[in-house]
Every structure is written in C-alpha cells, then in structure tokens.
Coordinates of C-alpha atoms in Angstrom, one line a residue:
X1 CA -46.2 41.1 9.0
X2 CA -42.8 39.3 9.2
X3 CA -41.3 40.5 12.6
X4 CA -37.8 40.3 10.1
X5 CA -39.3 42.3 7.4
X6 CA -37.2 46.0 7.0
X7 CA -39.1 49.2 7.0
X8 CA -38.1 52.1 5.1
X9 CA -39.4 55.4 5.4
X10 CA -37.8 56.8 2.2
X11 CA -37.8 60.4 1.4
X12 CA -40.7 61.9 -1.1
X13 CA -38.8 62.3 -4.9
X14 CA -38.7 65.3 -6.3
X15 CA -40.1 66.2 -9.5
X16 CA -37.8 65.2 -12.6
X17 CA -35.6 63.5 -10.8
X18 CA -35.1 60.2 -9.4
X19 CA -34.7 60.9 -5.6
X20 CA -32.4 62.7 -3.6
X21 CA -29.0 64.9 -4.2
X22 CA -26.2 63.8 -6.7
X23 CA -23.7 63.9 -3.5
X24 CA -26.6 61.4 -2.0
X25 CA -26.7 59.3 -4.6
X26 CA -22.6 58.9 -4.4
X27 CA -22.5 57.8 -1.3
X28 CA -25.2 55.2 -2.1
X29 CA -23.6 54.2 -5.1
X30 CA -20.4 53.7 -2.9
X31 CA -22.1 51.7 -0.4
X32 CA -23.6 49.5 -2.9
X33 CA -20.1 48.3 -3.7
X34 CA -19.3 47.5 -0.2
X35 CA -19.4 43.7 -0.4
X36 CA -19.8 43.4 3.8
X37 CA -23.3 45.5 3.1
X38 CA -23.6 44.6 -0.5
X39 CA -26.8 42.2 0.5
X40 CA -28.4 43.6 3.1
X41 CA -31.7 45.3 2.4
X42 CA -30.4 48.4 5.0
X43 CA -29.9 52.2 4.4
X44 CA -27.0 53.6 2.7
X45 CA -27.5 57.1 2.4
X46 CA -26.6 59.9 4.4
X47 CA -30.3 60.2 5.8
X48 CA -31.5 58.1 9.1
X49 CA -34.1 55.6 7.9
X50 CA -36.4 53.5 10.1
X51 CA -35.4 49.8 10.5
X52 CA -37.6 46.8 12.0
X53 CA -36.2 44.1 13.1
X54 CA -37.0 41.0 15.1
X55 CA -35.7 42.8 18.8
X56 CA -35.3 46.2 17.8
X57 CA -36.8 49.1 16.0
X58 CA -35.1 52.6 15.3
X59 CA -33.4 54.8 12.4
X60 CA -30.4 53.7 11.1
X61 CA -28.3 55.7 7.8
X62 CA -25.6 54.4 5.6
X63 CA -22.4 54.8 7.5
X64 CA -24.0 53.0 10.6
X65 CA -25.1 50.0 9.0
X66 CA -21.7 49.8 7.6
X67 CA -20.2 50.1 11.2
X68 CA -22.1 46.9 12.1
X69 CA -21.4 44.9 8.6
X70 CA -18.0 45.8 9.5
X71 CA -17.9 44.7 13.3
X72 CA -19.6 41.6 12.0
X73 CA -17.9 40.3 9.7
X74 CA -14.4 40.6 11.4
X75 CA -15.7 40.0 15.4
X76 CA -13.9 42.9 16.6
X77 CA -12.3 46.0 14.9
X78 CA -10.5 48.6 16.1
X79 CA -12.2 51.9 16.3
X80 CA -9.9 54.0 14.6
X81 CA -10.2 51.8 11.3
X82 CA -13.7 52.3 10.9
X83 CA -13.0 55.5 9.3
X84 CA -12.4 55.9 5.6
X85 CA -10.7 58.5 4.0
X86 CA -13.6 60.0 2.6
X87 CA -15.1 60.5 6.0
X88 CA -15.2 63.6 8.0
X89 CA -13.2 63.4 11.2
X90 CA -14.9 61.8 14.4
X91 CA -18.0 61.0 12.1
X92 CA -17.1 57.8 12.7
X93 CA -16.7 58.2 16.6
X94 CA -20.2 59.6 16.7
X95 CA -21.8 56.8 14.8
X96 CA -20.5 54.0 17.1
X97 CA -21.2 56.2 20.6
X98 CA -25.3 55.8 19.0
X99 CA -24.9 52.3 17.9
X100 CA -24.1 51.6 21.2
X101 CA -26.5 53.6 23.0
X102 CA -28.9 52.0 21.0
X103 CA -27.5 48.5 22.0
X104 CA -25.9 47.2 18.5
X105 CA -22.7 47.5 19.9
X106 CA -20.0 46.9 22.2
X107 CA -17.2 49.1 22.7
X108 CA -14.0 48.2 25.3
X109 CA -11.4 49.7 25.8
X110 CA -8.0 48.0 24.7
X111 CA -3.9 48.3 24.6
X112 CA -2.2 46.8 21.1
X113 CA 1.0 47.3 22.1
X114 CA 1.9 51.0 24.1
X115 CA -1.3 52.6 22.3
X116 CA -4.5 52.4 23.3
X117 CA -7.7 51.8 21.3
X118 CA -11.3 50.9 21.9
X119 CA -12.5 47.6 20.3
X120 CA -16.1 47.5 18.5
X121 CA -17.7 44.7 18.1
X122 CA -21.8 43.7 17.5
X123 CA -24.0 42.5 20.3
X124 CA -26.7 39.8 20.2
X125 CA -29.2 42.8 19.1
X126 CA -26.9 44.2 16.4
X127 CA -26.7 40.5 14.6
X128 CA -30.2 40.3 14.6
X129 CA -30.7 43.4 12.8
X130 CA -28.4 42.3 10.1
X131 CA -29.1 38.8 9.7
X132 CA -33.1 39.9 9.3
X133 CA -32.0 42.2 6.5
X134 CA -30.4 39.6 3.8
X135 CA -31.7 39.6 0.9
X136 CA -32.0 35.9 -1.0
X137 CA -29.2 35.7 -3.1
X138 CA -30.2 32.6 -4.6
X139 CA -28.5 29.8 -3.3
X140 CA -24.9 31.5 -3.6
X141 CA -22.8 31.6 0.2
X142 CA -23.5 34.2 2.3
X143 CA -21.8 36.4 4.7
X144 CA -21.2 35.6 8.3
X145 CA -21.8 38.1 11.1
X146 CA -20.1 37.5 14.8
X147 CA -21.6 38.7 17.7
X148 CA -19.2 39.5 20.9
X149 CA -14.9 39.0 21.7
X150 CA -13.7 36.0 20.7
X151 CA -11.3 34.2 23.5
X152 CA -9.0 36.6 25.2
X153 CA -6.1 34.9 24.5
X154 CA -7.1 35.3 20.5
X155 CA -8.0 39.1 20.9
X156 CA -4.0 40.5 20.0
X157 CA -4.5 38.3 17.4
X158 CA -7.7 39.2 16.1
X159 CA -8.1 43.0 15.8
X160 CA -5.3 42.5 13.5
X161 CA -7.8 40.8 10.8
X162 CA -9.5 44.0 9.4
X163 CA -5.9 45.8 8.5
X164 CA -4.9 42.9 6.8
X165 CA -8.3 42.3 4.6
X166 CA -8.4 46.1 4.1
X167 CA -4.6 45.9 2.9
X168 CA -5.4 42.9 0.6
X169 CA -8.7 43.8 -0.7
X170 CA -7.2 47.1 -2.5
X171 CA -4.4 45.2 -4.1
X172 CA -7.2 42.8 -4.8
X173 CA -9.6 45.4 -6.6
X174 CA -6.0 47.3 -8.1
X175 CA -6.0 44.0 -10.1
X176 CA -9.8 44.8 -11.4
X177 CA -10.9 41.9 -9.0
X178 CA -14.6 42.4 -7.3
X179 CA -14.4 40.7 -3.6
X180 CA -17.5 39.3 -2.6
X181 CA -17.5 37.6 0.4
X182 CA -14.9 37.6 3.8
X183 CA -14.6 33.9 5.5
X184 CA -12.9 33.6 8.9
X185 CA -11.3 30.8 10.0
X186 CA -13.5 30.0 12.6
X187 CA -16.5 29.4 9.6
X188 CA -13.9 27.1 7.7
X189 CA -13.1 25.0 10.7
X190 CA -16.6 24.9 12.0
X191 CA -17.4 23.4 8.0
X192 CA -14.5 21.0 8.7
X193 CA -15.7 19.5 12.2
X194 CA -19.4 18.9 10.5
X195 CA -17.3 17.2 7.6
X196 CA -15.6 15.2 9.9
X197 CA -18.6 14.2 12.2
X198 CA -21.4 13.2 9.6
X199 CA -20.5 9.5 9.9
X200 CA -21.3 9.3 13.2
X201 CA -24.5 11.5 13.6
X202 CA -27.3 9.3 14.6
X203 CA -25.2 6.3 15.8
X204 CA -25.3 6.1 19.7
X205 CA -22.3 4.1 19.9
X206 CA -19.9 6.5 18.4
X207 CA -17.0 7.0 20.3
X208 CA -17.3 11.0 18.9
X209 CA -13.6 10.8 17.0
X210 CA -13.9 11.9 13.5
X211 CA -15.3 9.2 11.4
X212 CA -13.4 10.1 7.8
X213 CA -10.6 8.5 6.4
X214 CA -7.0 10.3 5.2
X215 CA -8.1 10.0 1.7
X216 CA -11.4 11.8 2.5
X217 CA -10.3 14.8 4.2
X218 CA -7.4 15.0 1.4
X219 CA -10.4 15.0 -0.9
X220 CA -12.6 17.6 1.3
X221 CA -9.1 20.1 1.7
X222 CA -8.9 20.0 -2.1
X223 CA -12.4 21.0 -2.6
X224 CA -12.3 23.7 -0.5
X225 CA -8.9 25.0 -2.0
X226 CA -7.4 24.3 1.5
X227 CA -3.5 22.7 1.5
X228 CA -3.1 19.1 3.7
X229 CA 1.0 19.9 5.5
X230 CA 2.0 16.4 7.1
X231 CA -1.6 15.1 7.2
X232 CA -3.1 18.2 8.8
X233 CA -5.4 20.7 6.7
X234 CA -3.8 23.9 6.9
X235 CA -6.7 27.0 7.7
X236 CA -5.9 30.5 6.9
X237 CA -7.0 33.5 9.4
X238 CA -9.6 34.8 6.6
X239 CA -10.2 33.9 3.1
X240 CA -11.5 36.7 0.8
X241 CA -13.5 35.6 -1.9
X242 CA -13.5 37.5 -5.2
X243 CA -14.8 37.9 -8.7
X244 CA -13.5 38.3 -11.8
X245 CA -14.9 40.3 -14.8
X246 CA -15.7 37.0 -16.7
X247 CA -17.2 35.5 -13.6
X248 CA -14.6 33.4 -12.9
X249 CA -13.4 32.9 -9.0
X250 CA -10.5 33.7 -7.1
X251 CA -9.5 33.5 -3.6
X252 CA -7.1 34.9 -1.4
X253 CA -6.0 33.3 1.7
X254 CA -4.9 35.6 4.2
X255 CA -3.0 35.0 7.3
X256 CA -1.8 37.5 10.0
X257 CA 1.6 37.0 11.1
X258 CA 2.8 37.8 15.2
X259 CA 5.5 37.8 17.1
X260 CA 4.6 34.0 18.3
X261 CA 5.2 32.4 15.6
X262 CA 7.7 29.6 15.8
X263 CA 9.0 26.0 14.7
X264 CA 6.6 24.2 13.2
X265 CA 3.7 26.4 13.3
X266 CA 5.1 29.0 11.3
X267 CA 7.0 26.4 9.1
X268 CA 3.5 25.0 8.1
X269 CA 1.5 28.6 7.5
X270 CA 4.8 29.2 5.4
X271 CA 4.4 26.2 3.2
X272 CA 0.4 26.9 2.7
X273 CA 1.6 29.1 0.7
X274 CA -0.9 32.0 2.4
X275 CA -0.6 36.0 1.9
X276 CA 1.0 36.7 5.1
X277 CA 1.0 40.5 6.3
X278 CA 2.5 41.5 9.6
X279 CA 0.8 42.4 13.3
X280 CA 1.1 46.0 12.2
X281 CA 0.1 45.6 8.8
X282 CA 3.3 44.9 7.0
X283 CA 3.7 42.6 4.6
X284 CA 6.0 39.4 5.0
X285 CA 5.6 38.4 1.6
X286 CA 4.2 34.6 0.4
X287 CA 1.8 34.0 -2.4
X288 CA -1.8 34.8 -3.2
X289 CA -4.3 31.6 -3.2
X290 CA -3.3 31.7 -7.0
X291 CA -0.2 29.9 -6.8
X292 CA -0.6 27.4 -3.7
X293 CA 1.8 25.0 -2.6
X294 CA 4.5 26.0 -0.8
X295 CA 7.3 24.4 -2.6
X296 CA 10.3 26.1 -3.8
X297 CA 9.9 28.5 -0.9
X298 CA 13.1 28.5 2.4
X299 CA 11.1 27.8 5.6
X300 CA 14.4 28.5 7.7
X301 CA 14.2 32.4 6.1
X302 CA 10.3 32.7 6.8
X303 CA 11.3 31.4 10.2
X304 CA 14.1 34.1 10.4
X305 CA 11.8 36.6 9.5
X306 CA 9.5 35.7 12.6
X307 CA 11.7 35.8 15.5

C-alpha cells in the first residue's frame, strides 16, 4: 500500500439515508467550501476518523484538519483567529492542545503589541500529513503548506496575514466570487528567482547573477499579473486567487501595511496598486488586482497615512 494513501474508517449508513445527521452533513458541506481544505482527501465531519500518512498515523475530525490547512497555508496564525463564529468557545483551544500533543503542531507563546497571544504553526509531521492527502486536481496550481516561524524579524509582520486574507476573502465572496487558492509572497519570489536563474543552470562558468534581460522580466511580471516600479517587480504579501461564476479569474493582491513603512518602500507598494489593510486589520484603502497601476493615486498622502 502507498505509505501516502489516507485511511478512513467511516461510520456504518443508516438505512434510508445517506450517512450521518443533517447537522453532520452541514458542517461537511461547510468544510467542503473551505478552499485551504477544499483538496485534501481529510475528514470534515464532527467525528475523529483514522488518517495514514507517511510519518504518522492517528484520528483526525473536520475542525482539526482545518487547523493545520490553516497553519499551513499562512506559516503562522494567531490562536485566537482560528475560531469561527460558528464555533463553540475554546473548541478551538482544545483542538490545537491535541494537534500538538500529537506533534502536527507548534504553539509559542507571543506579544503583538501589549497583548499576548500564542502562535500556531505546522511542524515537519503536520506538512506531511497534508501534502499526502491532495487529491490530483488535474494539472491546475496547488496549495502551498509551510512548516515552522519564518525569520524573527518577519514574525510582527506575518501573524498579521490571516486577518488580512480573512478580511478580503468575505468582501471577495460578498461580490459572489469563489477563492480558490492563497499565494504568499515567499512562493511568488521563490517562482521569480527560478525565472531568473534558468539561463545559467548547467553552465559551470556562471557567475550566479540572474541571467534575464529588462525586457524579460517585464515580460515574466506581466504574465504573472505582477507590476515592474522603477525596474523592480513589485510582490504583494499574499495573492488570493478566485473564481468567478463563468469561470473566469480574478486576483486580489493583498499587502499588510505596519508602522515601518516609509520613503520609498511604501511609495512603491502604493503605486502597485495593492489592497492594503492595516497591522490591526484596518483598512488603508488602494485597489483590488482589478484595477492595477498605480497612477492617478497621491504617494505623499499614502505616505502621510503611514507615519
């Protein structure tokens, strides 16, 4: 047997029915739609199920595997925001205290600002068990998953993402768009150093500089949607990809806006043209990916706004 293959030890179906309680069936229908779990062959139901994975076997139920999808996606989240309005208090709490007994997560404690939180995010183990569980989805991009903090001197910075793609992705679905996939910046810049680097793969005598011309990564930056600001392509913190009810595509660049953002820096996120939303969730204003470009907007107020 495939040591990545998932095991399921579903429930027997009662008679005249397809399985399960209508209250059951809601929550799996509303963890169907969560496009961080949406292809991952893992429980979703209330009910513990057993799970087999490369470097770890156990039971695992809908609200845990979202947990991990979750801590994934973004690196690190906050603990607190791992709750969702439909969920009964400390429920939550209780899922990550056995996700990290059972080694799929970390948890450390951490100050933003005067209040202090506790910062989850997946271990080596925890990525395993949900990069075994993808389902093929036919040649289409799939979702990343992070294991571990990123640098310490990025963490401030990043347990801000999962506000700011929560915040987004409502007014995103409020205009009847589906999101499908979350990018970070890190996957975008990691694309754009391979980009860079091709030409000199192989050759011995490379000096190791990037081996593209201006007209090439101005070519690559408008494929990939991304804005070139005095010769430098311009990356947003995370891009949510979405879906339209034709099956057209949008994208939303998001970028998360601190206190240390000055001069040019903040000059050159401004003129992206990225959805900017504040380090406690505010929003700055900008534009959606939809409208690109920068021009027409006043730097000097954007910058005013910052200090």
């Amino acid at each position: 047997m495939d040591p990545r293959e998932i095991e399921r030890d579903r429930p027997e179906m009662p008679r005249g029915g397809r399985g399960g309680s209508d209250p059951e069936r809601a929550v799996e229908r509303t963890e169907s739609r969560d496009p961080l779990t949406r292809e991952l062959s893992l429980p979703r139901g209330r009910a513990r199920e057993h799970v087999r994975s490369r470097d770890w076997e156990g039971e695992l139920r809908g609200s845990e595997v979202r947990i991990l999808a979750t801590a994934g996606a973004f690196r690190v989240v906050p603990m607190d925001e791992l709750r969702r309005p439909q969920d009964r208090p400390h429920v939550h709490r209780k899922d990550v205290e056995r996700l990290r007994a059972e080694g799929l997560v970390r948890t450390t404690p951490y100050f933003v600002g005067r209040r202090q939180t506790t910062l989850v995010s997946l271990t080596e183990r925890g990525r395993s068990v949900l990069d075994g569980a993808r389902r093929d989805r036919g040649g289409e991009s799939r979702q990343s998953f992070y294991a571990g903090l990123s640098k310490p001197r990025e963490l401030a910075h990043d347990t801000r993402l999962h506000a700011a793609y929560r915040d987004a992705s409502r007014k995103l679905e409020g205009r009847g768009l589906r999101v499908e996939r979350v990018v970070l910046e890190e996957e975008l810049k990691r694309e754009y150093q391979r980009f860079l680097q091709e030409p000199n793969r192989g050759r011995r005598e490379s000096s190791g500089r990037p081996g593209r011309t201006a007209e090439e990564i101005a070519r690559w930056a408008h494929n990939h949607e991304l804005p070139v600001i005095d010769d430098h392509v311009q990356f947003p913190d995370l891009r949510i990809e979405c879906e339209r009810d034709d099956g057209g595509r949008e994208i939303e660049d998001v970028e998360v806006v601190t206190p240390h953002y000055r001069g040019a820096h903040a000059a050159a996120k401004v003129s992206a043209g990225f959805t900017r939303y504040g380090a406690v969730g505010a929003r700055f204003g900008g534009s959606s990916g939809r409208g690109r470009g920068g021009r027409g907007r006043d730097v000097r107020l954007a910058e005013e706004m910052l200090s």
